[in-house]
Coordinates of C-alpha atoms in Angstrom, one line a residue:
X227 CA 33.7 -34.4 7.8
X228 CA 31.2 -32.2 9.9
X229 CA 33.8 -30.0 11.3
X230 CA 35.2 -29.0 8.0
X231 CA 32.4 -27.3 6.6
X232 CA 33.0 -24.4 9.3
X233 CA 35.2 -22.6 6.2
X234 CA 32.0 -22.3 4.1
X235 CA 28.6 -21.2 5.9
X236 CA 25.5 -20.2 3.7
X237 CA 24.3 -16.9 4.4
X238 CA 20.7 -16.7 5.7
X239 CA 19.3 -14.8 2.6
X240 CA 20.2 -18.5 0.8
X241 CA 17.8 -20.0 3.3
X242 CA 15.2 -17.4 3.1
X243 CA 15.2 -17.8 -1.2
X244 CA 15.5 -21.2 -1.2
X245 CA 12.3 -21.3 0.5
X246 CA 10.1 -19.7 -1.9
X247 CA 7.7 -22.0 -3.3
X248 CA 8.9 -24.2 -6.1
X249 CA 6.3 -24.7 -8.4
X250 CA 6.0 -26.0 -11.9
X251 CA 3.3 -24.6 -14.3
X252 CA 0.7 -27.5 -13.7
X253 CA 0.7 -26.2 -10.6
X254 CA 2.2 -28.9 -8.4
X255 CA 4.9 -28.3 -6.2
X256 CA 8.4 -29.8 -7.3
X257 CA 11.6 -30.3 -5.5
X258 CA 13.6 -27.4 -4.4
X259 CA 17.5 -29.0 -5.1
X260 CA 19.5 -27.4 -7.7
X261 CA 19.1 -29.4 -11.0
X262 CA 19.1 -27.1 -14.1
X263 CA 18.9 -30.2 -16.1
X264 CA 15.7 -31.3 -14.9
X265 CA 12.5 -30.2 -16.3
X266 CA 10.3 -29.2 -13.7
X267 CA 13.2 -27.5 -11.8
X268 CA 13.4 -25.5 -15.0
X269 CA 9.6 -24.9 -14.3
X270 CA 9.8 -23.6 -11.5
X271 CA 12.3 -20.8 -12.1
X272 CA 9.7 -19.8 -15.4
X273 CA 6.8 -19.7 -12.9
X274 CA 8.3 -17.1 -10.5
X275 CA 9.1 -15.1 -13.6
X276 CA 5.1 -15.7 -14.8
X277 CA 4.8 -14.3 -11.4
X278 CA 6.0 -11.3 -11.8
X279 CA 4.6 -10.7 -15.1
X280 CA 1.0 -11.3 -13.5
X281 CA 2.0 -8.2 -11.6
X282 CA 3.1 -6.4 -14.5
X283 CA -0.2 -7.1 -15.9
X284 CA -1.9 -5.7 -12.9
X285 CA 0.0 -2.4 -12.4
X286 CA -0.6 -2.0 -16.3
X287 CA -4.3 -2.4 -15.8
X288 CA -4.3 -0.3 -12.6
X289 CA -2.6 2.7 -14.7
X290 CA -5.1 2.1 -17.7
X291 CA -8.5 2.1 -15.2
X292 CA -6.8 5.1 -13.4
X293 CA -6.1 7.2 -16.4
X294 CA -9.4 6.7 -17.5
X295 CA -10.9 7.8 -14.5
X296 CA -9.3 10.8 -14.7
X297 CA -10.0 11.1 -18.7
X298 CA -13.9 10.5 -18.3
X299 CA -14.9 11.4 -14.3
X300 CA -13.9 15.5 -14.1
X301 CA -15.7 17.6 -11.4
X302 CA -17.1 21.2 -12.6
X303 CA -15.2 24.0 -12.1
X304 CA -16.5 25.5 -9.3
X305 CA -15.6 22.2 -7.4
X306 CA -12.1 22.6 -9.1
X307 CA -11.1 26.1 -7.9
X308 CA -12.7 25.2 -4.5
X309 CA -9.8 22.2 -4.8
X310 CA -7.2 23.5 -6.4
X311 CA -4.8 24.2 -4.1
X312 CA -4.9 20.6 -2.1
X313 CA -4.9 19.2 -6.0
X314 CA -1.9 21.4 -6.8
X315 CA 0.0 19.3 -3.4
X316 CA -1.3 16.4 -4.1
X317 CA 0.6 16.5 -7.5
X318 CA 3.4 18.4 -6.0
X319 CA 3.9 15.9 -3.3
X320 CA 3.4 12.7 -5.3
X321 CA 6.4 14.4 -7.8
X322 CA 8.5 14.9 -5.1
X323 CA 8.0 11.2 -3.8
X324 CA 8.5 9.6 -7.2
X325 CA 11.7 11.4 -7.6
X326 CA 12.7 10.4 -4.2
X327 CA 12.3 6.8 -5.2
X328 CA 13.7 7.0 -8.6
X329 CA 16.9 8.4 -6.8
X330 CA 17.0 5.7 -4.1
X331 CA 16.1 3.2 -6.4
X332 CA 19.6 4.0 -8.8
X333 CA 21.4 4.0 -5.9
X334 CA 20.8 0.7 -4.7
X335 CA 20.5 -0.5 -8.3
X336 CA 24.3 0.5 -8.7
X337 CA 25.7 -0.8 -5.3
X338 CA 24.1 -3.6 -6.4
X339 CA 25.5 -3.9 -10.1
X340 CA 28.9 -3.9 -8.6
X341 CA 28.2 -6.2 -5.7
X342 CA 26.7 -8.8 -8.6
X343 CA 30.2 -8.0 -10.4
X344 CA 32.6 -8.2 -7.6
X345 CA 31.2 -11.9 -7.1
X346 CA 31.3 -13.1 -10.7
X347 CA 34.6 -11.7 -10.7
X348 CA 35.8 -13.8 -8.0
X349 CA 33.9 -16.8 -9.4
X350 CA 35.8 -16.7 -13.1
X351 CA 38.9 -16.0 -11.0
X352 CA 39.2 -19.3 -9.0
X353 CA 37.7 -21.4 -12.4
X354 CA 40.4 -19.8 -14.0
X355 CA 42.9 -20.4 -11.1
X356 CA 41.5 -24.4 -10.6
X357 CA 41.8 -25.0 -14.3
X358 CA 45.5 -23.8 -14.2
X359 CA 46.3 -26.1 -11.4
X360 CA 44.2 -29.1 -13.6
X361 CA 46.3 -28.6 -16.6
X362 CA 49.6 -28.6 -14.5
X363 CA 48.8 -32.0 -12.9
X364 CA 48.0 -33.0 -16.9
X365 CA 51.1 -31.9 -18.1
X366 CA 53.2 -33.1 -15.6
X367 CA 51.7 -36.5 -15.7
X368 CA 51.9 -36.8 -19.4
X369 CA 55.2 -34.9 -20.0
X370 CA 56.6 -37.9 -17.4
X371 CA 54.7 -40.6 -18.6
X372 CA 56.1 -39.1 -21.9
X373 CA 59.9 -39.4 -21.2
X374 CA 59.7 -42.9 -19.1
X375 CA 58.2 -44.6 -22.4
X376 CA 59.8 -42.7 -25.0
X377 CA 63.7 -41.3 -23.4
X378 CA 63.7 -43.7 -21.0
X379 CA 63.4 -46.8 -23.0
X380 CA 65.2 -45.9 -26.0
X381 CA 68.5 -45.1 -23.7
X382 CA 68.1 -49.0 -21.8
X383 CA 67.7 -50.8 -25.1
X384 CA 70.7 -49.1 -26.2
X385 CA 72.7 -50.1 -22.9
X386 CA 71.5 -53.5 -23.4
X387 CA 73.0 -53.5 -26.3
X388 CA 76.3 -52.6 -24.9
X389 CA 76.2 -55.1 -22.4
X390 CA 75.1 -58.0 -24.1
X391 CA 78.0 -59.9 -22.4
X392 CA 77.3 -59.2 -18.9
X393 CA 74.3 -61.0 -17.4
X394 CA 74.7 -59.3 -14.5
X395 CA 74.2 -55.4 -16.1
X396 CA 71.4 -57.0 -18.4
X397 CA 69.5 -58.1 -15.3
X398 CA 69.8 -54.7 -13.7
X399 CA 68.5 -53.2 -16.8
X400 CA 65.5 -55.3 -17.0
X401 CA 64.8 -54.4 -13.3
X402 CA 65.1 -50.5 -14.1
X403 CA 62.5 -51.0 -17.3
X404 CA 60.2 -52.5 -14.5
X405 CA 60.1 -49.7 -12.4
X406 CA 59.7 -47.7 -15.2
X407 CA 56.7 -49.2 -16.1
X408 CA 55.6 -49.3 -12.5
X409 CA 55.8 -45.4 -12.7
X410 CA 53.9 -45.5 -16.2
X411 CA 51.3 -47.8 -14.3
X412 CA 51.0 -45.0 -11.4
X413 CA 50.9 -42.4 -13.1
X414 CA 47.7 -43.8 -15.6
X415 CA 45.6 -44.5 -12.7
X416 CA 45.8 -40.8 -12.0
X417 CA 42.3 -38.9 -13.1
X418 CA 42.8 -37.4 -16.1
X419 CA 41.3 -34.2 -15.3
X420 CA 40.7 -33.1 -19.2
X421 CA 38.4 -36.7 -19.6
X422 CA 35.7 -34.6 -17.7
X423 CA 32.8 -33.4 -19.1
X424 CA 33.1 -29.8 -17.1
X425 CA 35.6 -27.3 -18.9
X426 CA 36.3 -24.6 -16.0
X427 CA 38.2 -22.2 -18.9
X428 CA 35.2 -22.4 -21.3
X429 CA 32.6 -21.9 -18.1
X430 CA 34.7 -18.9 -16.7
X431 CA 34.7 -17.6 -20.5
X432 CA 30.9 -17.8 -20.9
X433 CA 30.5 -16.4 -17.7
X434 CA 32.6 -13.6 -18.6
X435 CA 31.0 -13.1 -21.4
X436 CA 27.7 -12.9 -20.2
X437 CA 28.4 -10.8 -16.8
X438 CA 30.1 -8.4 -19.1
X439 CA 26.9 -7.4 -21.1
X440 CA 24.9 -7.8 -17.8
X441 CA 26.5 -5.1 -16.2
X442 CA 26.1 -3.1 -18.9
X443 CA 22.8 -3.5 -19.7
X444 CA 21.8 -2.8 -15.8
X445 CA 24.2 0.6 -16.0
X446 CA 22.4 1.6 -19.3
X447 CA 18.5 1.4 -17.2
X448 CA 20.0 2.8 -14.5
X449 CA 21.0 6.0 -16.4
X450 CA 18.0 6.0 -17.9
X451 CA 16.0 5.6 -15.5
X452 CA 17.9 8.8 -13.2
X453 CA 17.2 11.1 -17.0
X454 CA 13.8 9.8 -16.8
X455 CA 13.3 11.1 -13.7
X456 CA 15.0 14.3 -13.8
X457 CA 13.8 15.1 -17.1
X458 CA 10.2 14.3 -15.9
X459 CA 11.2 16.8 -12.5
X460 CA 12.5 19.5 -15.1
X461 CA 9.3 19.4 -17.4
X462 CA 6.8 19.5 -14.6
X463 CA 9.0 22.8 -13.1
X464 CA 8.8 24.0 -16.5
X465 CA 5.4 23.2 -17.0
X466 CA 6.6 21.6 -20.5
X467 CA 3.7 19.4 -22.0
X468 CA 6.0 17.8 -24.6
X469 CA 8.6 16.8 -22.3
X470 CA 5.8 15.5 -19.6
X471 CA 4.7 13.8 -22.8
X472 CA 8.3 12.1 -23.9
X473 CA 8.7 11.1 -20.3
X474 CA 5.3 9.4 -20.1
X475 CA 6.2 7.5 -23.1
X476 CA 9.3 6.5 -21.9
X477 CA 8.7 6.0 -18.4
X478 CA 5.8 3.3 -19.5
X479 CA 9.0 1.5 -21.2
X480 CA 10.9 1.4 -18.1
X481 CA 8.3 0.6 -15.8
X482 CA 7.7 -2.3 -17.9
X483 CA 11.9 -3.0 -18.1
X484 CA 11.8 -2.6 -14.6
X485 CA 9.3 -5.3 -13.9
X486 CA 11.4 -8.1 -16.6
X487 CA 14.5 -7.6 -14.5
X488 CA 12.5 -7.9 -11.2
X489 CA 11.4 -11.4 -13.0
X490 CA 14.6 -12.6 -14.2
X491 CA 16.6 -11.4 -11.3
X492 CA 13.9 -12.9 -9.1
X493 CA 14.3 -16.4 -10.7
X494 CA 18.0 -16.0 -10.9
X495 CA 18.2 -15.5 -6.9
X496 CA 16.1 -18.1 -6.2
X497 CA 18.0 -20.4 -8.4
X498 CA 22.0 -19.9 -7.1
X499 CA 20.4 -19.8 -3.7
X500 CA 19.3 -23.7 -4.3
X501 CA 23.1 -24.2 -5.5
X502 CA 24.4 -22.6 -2.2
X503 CA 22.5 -23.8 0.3
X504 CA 23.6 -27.8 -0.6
X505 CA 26.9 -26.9 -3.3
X506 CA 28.7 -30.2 -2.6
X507 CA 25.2 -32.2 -3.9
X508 CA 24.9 -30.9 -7.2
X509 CA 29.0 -31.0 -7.5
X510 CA 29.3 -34.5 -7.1
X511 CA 26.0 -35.5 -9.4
X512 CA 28.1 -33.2 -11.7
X513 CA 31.2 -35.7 -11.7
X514 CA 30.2 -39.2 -10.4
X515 CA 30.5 -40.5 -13.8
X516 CA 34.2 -39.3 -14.7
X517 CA 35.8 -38.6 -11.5
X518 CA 36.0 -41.0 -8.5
X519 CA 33.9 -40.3 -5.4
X520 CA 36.8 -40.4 -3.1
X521 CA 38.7 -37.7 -5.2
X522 CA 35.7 -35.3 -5.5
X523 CA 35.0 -36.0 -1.2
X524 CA 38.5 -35.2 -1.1
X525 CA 38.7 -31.6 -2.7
X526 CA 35.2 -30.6 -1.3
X527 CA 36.1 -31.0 2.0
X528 CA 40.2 -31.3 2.1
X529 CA 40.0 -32.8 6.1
X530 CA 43.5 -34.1 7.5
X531 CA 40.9 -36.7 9.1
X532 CA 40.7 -38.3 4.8
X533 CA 42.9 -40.1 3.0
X534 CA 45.0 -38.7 0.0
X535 CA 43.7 -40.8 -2.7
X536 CA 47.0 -40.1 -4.4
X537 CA 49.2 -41.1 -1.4
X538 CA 49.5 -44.2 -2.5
X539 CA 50.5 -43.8 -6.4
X540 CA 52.7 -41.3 -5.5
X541 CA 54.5 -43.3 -2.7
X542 CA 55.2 -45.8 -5.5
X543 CA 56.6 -43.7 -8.2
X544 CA 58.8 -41.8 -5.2
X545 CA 60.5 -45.5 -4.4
X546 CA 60.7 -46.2 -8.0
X547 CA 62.4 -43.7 -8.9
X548 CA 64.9 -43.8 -5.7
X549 CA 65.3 -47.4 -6.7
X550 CA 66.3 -46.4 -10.3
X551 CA 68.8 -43.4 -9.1
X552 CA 70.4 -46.6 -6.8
X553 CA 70.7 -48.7 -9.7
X554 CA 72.2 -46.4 -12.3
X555 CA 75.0 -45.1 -9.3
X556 CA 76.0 -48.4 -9.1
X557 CA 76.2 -49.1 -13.0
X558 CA 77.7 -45.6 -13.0
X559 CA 80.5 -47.0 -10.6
X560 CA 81.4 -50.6 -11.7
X561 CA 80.4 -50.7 -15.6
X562 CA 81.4 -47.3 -17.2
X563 CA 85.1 -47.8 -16.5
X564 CA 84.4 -51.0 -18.3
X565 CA 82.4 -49.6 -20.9
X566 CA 83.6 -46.4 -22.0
X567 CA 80.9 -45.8 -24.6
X568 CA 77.9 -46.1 -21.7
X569 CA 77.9 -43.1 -21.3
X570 CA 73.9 -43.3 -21.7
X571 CA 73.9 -43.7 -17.5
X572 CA 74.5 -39.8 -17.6
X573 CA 71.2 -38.8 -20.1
X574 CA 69.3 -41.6 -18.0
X575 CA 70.6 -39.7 -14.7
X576 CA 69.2 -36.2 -16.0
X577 CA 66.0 -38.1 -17.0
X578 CA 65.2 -39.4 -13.7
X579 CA 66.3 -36.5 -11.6
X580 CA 63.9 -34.1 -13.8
X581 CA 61.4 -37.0 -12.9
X582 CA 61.6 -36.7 -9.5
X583 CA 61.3 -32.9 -9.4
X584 CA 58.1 -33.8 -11.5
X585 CA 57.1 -35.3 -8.3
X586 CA 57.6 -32.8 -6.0
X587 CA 55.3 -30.3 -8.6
X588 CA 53.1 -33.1 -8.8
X589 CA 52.5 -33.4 -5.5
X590 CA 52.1 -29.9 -4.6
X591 CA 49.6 -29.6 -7.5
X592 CA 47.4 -32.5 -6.0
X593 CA 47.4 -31.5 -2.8
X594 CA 43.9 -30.4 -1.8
X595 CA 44.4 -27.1 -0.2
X596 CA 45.0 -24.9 -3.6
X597 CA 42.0 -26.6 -5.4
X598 CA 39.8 -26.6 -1.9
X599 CA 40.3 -22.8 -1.5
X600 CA 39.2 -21.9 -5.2
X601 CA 36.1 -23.9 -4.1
X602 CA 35.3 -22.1 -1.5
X603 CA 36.3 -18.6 -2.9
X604 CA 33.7 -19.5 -5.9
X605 CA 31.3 -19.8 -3.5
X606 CA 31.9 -16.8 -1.3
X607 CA 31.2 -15.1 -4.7
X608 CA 28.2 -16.8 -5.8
X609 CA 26.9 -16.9 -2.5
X610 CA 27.6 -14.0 -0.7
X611 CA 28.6 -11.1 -3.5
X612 CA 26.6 -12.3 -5.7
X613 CA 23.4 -13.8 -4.4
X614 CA 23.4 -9.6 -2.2
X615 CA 23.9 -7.9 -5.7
X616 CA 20.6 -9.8 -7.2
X617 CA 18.9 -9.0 -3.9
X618 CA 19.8 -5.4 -4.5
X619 CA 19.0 -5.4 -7.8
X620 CA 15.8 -6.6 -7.8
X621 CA 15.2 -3.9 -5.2
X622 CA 15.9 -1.4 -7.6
X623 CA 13.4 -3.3 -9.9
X624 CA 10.7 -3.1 -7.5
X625 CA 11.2 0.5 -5.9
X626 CA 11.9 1.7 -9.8
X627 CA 8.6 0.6 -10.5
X628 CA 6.8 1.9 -8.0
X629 CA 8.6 5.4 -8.3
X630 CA 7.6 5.4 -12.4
X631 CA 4.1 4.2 -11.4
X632 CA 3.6 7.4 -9.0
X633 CA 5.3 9.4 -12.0
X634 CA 2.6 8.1 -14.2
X635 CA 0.0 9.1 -11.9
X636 CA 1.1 12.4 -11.0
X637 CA 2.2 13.9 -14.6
X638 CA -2.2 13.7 -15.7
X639 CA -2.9 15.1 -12.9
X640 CA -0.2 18.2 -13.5
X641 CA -1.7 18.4 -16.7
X642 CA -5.3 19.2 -15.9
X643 CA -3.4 21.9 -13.5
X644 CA -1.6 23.3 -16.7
X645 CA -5.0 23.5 -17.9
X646 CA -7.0 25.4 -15.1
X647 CA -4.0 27.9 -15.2
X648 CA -4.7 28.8 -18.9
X649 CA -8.4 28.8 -18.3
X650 CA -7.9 31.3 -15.7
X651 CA -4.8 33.4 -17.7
X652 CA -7.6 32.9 -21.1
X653 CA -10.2 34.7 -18.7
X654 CA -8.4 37.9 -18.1
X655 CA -9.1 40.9 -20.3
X656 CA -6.1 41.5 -23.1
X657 CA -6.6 45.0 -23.1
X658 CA -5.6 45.7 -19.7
X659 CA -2.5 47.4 -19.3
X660 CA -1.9 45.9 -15.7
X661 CA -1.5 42.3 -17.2
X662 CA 1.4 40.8 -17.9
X663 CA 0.1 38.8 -21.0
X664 CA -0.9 42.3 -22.5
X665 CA 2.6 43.9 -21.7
X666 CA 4.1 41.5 -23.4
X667 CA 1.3 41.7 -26.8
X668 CA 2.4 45.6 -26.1
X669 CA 6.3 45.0 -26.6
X670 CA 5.7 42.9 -29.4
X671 CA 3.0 45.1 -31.3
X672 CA 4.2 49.1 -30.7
X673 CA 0.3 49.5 -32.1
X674 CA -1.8 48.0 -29.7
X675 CA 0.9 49.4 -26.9
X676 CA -0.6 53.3 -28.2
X677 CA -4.2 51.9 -26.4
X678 CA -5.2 54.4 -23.8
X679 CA -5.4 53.3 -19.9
X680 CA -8.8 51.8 -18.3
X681 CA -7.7 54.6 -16.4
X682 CA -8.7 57.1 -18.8
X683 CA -12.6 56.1 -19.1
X684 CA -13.2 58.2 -16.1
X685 CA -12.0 61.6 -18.3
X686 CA -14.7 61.1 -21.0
X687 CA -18.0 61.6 -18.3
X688 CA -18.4 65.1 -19.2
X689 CA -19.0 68.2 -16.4
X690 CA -18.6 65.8 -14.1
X691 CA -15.2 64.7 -14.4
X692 CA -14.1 68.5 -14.2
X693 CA -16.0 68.5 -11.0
X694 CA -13.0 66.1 -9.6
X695 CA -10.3 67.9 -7.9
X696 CA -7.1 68.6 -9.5
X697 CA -5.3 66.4 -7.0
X698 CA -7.6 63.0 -8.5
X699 CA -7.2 63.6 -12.2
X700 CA -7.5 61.0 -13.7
X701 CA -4.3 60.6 -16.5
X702 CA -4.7 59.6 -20.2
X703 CA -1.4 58.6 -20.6
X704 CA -0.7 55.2 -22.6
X705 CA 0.4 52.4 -21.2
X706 CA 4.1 52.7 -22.3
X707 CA 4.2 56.4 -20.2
X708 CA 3.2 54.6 -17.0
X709 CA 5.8 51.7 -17.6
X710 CA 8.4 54.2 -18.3
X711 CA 7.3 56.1 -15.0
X712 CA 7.5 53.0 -12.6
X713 CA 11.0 52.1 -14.0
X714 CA 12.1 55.5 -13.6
X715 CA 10.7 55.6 -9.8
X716 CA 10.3 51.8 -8.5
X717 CA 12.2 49.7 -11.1
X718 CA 9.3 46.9 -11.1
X719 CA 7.2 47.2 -14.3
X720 CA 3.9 45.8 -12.3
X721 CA 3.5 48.6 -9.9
X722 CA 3.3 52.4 -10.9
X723 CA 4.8 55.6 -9.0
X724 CA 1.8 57.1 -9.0
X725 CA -0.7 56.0 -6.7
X726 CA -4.1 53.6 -7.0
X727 CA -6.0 55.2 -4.1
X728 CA -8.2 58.4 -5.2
X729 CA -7.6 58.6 -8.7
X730 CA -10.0 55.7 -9.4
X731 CA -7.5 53.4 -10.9
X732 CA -8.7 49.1 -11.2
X733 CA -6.6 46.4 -9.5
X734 CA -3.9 45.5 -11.8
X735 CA -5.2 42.7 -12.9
X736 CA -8.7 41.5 -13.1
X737 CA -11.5 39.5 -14.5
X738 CA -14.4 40.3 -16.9
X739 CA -16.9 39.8 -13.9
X740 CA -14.5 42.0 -11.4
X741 CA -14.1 44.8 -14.0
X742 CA -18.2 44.6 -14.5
X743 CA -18.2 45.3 -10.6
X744 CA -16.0 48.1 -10.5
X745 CA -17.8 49.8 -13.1
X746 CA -21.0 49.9 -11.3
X747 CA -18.7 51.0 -8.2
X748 CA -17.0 53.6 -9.9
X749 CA -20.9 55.1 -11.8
X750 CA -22.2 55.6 -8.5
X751 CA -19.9 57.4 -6.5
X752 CA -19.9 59.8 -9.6
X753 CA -23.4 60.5 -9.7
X754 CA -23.3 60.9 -5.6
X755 CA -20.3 63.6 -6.2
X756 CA -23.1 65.2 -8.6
X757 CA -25.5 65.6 -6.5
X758 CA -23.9 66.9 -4.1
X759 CA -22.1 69.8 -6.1
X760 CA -25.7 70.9 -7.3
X761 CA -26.9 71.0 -3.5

């Protein structure tokens, strides 16, 4: 019996999950077999998923204490721009990990989705396959039983009638209703598979059923989660602060989805590895009551070392019915010459001969192989397929929840970035022709674009700007000459054709503190130039 379990190994990953720690919610440790009847077995699958909602709890807490931090704990500026650029990374790299993880995390959830699938596939497959061969054995024992008390009697009583007056015929009449109900008596102590209390059709429907909306449900978060995190990716490269917004909203949702399916598909592992790791104990608790020990031993482990249970019944109704086919050639021979109107023997003929190829199905249908190989493709499914895909899966839970957690960390801290650029864009002078925020005020407001250069405040010192040499004029043109000048010369509206060195012309774009600066500059080299004209 030993040797015949090399067809069915469980895989390690059973082992490994059928060692976690089985523990009901008193807190005292319970016994790891599969019984999903039992209380405390049930327990023990709720507390792993209690488990993981403890660390739901915690990451939730983690966010709430970080965000807060970063709400209430802000450095002063000067700190800020000093940091900026290793902040600006920081939030960089910490995007580009999250989105690394969400991506890896969707492609194991979906190799795992249709590993999960494959095996539930193949279970419903071989229910659906052992519950045809069940209701072939059913049929072809009642359809038999069926003719040998219905057919089969009527057509003797009505030879006995015909041969009233021969002992001899009567006698072998008798003898043929014997082994009819010798057959009848066989083929009762068959199991009568639809007594059971386990319906293989309406357990591969369920599970049908419920894989169906499984897999959908896992392909719906997985798309989510991959627009999540594009979306998120797309808003922080657009620097959008409504989408940052949606996506925080909506990546709290799935970090919290994320964690439930790590729970349930946690609890689920753990619970079909206890089923594969002993498959023939929970089978045979499952039947002791309707189906006889021997039969059960026999389809678990279909050895040539075991008896057929059925070898016996069956060698009966095959003699019986040889015995019957004798007797009715010989009645065939002697009496219907005698007796033109028996001609009964021929329907009773046709009855037993579709008997005996009854036999042959029924035998083929008994035999253990067919019924033993559904068992052990079932549990390859289960086992293998399916017992992988919830590894997988709850993978995906775990690295999806780590990715949306960095994703929650990083978009804040993009934010406050968002913010230090305005600060610094609010901080530069609108009316200088040489920043881009004013050129695009200018295009919308033809008014404001008439405003005379910075360039120009040069030309209103008096004597001493006609000191200057032609050669540094300084020009009053608008702003809209000198962006029609450098698109007629260079092509790019932020640089000029005319150029910055000696005609005393500002950076192109500056602050209120640098502009201050390069007015002081700019007053004392013209005084110096006036001084040194009147020496």
């Amino acid at each position: 019996m030993s040797t015949a379990r090399v067809d069915y190994i469980a895989p390690w990953w059973t082992y490994w999950l059928h060692n976690f720690p089985h523990i009901n919610l008193r807190l005292k440790p319970v016994d790891g077999s599969f019984n999903p009847q039992e209380d405390n077995y049930q327990q023990s699958l709720i507390f792993l998923v209690c488990v993981v909602a403890a660390g739901l709890g915690l990451n939730l807490l983690f966010l709430a204490i970080y965000l807060g931090c970063l709400c209430c704990c802000r450095s002063d500026e000067g700190d800020e721009e000093e940091t900026k650029r290793p902040r600006s990374c920081c939030v960089t790299w910490t995007a580009v990990i999250a989105g690394l993880l969400c991506c890896a995390a969707v492609g194991v959830g979906f190799y795992g989705n249709s590993e999960m699938n494959d095996g539930v596939y193949q279970v419903t497959y071989s229910l659906y396959h052992a519950n045809h061969t069940l209701k072939g054995v059913n049929t072809l024992v009642s359809g038999t039983m069926d003719s040998m008390q219905g057919s089969l009697k009527q057509h003797l009583a009505r030879l006995d009638e015909i041969f009233a007056m021969r002992g001899d015929y009567i006698q072998t009449l008798r003898f043929m209703q014997q082994m009819a109900d010798n057959i009848i008596l066989q083929l009762t102590g068959l199991p009568d598979w639809g007594q059971t209390k386990v319906d293989l059709a309406r357990i591969a429907d369920q599970t049908n059923y419920v894989e169906y909306y499984r897999w959908l449900t896992y392909l719906l978060l997985l798309i989510l989660d991959l627009v999540i995190c594009l979306v998120a990716c797309l808003g922080l490269a657009k620097q959008s602060r409504w989408l940052l917004t949606t996506m925080m909203t909506f990546g709290v949702l799935t970090l919290i989805l994320s964690w439930a399916s790590l729970g349930v598909d946690t609890a689920t592992a753990v619970g079909t590895s206890d089923f594969c790791v002993a498959p023939d104990k929970f089978i045979m608790n499952l039947t002791h009551n309707g189906i006889s020990t021997d039969i059960v031993h026999y389809y678990l482990y279909c050895s040539q070392s075991m008896p057929n249970p059925f070898q016996q019944a069956l060698t009966i109704y095959q003699r019986s019915v040889t015995t019957m086919q004798i007797q009715i050639q010989g009645l065939l021979q002697f009496a219907v010459p005698m007796f033109p109107t028996a001609e009964r023997f021929v329907g009773i003929q046709k009855l037993l001969n579709s008997s005996e190829a009854s036999l042959h199905q029924l035998t083929a249908l008994l035999d253990c192989r067919s019924l033993h190989k559904d068992y052990l493709d079932a549990l390859i499914g289960v086992c293998y397929d399916g017992v992988e895909g919830l590894l997988y899966l709850s993978l995906f839970s775990l690295l999806a929840a780590t990715a949306f957690c960095a994703m929650l960390c990083a978009i804040p801290r993009a934010w406050r970035h968002f913010d230090n650029r305005d600060r610094d864009y609010d901080d530069i002078d609108e009316e200088d022709p040489f920043n881009p925020q004013a050129r695009r005020i200018a295009a919308h407001n033809p008014v404001r674009g008439q405003i005379h250069s910075f360039c120009s405040y040069s030309s209103s010192m008096g004597s001493q700007s006609s000191l200057q040499p032609p050669a540094q004029a300084v020009s009053n043109a608008p702003v809209s000459e000198y962006m029609n000048q450098s698109v007629l010369f260079g092509g790019n509206p932020r640089y000029e054709n005319v150029p910055l060195i000696g005609r005393g012309s500002p950076p192109p774009s500056y602050s209120p503190s640098m502009r201050a600066t390069y007015l002081s500059v700019t007053d004392d080299q013209l005084r110096h130039t006036g001084s040194d004209l009147q020496v």
